[in-house]
Amino acid sequence: MCTGSACTAAFPHAYVITNISATAPNMKPDGMPWDTDGDGTPDIYVDISVGGAVVQSTPVNPNSFNATFAGPFTITLTEGTSLDLQSSDKDDPGSEVIYDCPIPMVTASLLRTRYVLCSGVGGVTINYTINPAE
Ligand SMILES: [Ca+2]
Ligand SMILES: [Ca+2]
């Protein structure tokens, strides 16, 4: 990639994930509310995994079907590795997976889009931006 007149290899390189947006469906896949307290809303957080291991986690956004996390969350990517963002409802104890947005193989062309959008059944989404670190 090139910044001004300077060009560097896309991999391995530090990348910054920002503006993570996660939404949850109104109910769990089994038709039950996410939580039995209050209005049944989940407490959303997002795990960022590289190569199958969690490297960053967002804070927990309590009691809402929608969560945004500005970041920045800095990660290091090498070509061909996997990048995965997974949203969960934080419970005490444990947690329940809401949605998974996997990229099985990171490529330079994918990173050039700078924006990842995943959506699934019931209006569940995970969106985020990803840019090379300065
Ligand atoms: Ca729960
Ligand atoms: Ca919960």
Coordinates of C-alpha atoms and ligand atoms in Angstrom, one line a residue:
M1 CA 0.0 0.0 0.0
C2 CA 1.1 3.6 -0.5
T3 CA 0.8 6.6 1.7
G4 CA 1.8 9.7 -0.2
S5 CA 5.0 8.7 -2.0
A6 CA 5.9 5.9 0.5
C7 CA 4.9 2.4 -0.3
T8 CA 5.1 -0.5 2.2
A9 CA 4.1 -4.1 2.1
A10 CA 0.6 -4.7 3.3
F11 CA 1.7 -7.6 5.5
P12 CA 2.6 -8.0 8.3
H13 CA 1.3 -4.7 9.5
A14 CA -0.6 -3.1 12.4
Y15 CA -4.2 -2.3 11.6
V16 CA -6.7 -0.2 13.6
I17 CA -10.3 -1.2 13.9
T18 CA -12.7 1.6 14.7
N19 CA -16.4 2.3 14.8
I20 CA -17.6 -1.2 15.6
S21 CA -21.4 -1.4 15.4
A22 CA -23.2 -4.5 16.6
T23 CA -26.9 -5.1 16.7
A24 CA -28.7 -8.1 18.3
P25 CA -32.0 -9.7 17.3
N26 CA -35.0 -9.2 19.6
M27 CA -34.8 -12.8 20.8
K28 CA -32.3 -15.6 21.1
P29 CA -32.4 -18.3 18.4
D30 CA -34.5 -20.4 20.8
G31 CA -37.2 -17.6 21.0
M32 CA -36.3 -16.6 24.6
P33 CA -35.2 -13.1 25.7
W34 CA -31.4 -12.5 26.0
D35 CA -31.8 -11.8 29.7
T36 CA -34.6 -12.5 32.1
D37 CA -34.1 -9.2 34.0
G38 CA -35.8 -6.0 32.9
D39 CA -36.7 -5.8 29.2
G40 CA -34.7 -8.8 28.0
T41 CA -32.0 -6.7 26.3
P42 CA -28.5 -8.2 26.0
D43 CA -25.3 -6.7 27.3
I44 CA -23.3 -6.6 24.1
Y45 CA -19.5 -6.8 23.8
V46 CA -17.3 -7.8 20.8
D47 CA -14.3 -10.1 20.8
I48 CA -11.7 -9.5 18.1
S49 CA -9.8 -12.7 17.1
V50 CA -6.7 -13.0 14.9
G51 CA -5.6 -16.5 13.8
G52 CA -8.2 -18.1 16.1
A53 CA -7.2 -16.3 19.3
V54 CA -8.9 -13.4 21.0
V55 CA -6.5 -10.4 20.9
Q56 CA -8.9 -7.5 21.8
S57 CA -12.3 -7.2 23.5
T58 CA -14.6 -4.2 23.7
P59 CA -16.2 -3.0 26.9
V60 CA -19.7 -4.2 27.7
N61 CA -22.5 -2.1 26.5
P62 CA -25.3 -2.8 29.0
N63 CA -29.0 -3.4 28.3
S64 CA -29.4 -2.5 24.6
F65 CA -30.0 -4.3 21.3
N66 CA -27.5 -1.8 19.6
A67 CA -23.9 -1.1 20.6
T68 CA -21.2 1.0 19.1
F69 CA -17.5 0.9 20.1
A70 CA -15.4 3.7 18.8
G71 CA -12.0 2.1 19.5
P72 CA -9.3 2.3 18.3
F73 CA -8.5 -1.4 18.6
T74 CA -5.1 -2.1 17.2
I75 CA -4.2 -5.6 15.8
T76 CA -1.4 -7.1 13.7
L77 CA -2.3 -9.0 10.6
T78 CA -0.3 -11.3 8.4
E79 CA -1.4 -12.4 4.9
G80 CA -3.8 -15.3 4.9
T81 CA -4.6 -15.2 8.6
S82 CA -8.1 -15.2 9.9
L83 CA -9.9 -12.2 11.4
D84 CA -13.0 -12.6 13.3
L85 CA -15.3 -10.3 15.2
Q86 CA -17.9 -12.1 17.4
S87 CA -20.6 -10.3 19.5
S88 CA -21.8 -11.8 22.7
D89 CA -24.3 -11.0 25.5
K90 CA -22.3 -10.8 28.8
D91 CA -24.0 -12.8 31.6
D92 CA -22.9 -13.4 35.1
P93 CA -21.4 -16.0 34.9
G94 CA -20.5 -16.7 31.3
S95 CA -21.9 -15.2 28.1
E96 CA -24.0 -16.1 25.1
V97 CA -22.8 -15.7 21.5
I98 CA -25.0 -13.3 19.5
Y99 CA -23.3 -13.3 16.1
D100 CA -20.1 -14.1 14.3
C101 CA -18.5 -12.1 11.5
P102 CA -15.6 -14.3 10.3
I103 CA -13.0 -13.4 7.6
P104 CA -11.4 -16.8 7.0
M105 CA -8.5 -15.4 5.0
V106 CA -7.4 -11.8 5.1
T107 CA -6.1 -10.4 1.8
A108 CA -4.7 -7.0 0.8
S109 CA -7.6 -6.4 -1.5
L110 CA -10.1 -7.0 1.3
L111 CA -8.3 -4.5 3.5
R112 CA -8.4 -1.9 0.8
T113 CA -12.1 -1.7 1.2
R114 CA -11.5 -0.4 4.7
Y115 CA -15.1 -1.4 5.7
V116 CA -16.5 -4.7 6.8
L117 CA -20.3 -5.4 7.0
C118 CA -21.8 -8.6 8.2
S119 CA -25.5 -9.2 8.6
G120 CA -27.7 -12.2 9.3
V121 CA -31.1 -13.5 10.1
G122 CA -33.3 -11.3 12.3
G123 CA -31.4 -8.1 11.5
V124 CA -28.3 -9.1 13.4
T125 CA -25.2 -7.1 12.2
I126 CA -21.6 -6.4 12.9
N127 CA -20.0 -3.5 11.0
Y128 CA -16.6 -1.9 11.4
T129 CA -13.9 0.0 9.7
I130 CA -10.3 -1.2 9.4
N131 CA -7.3 1.0 8.4
P132 CA -3.5 0.6 8.4
A133 CA -2.0 2.0 11.6
E134 CA -0.1 5.3 11.2
Ligands
CA1 CA -28.1 -13.6 28.6
CA2 CA -26.7 -10.4 29.8

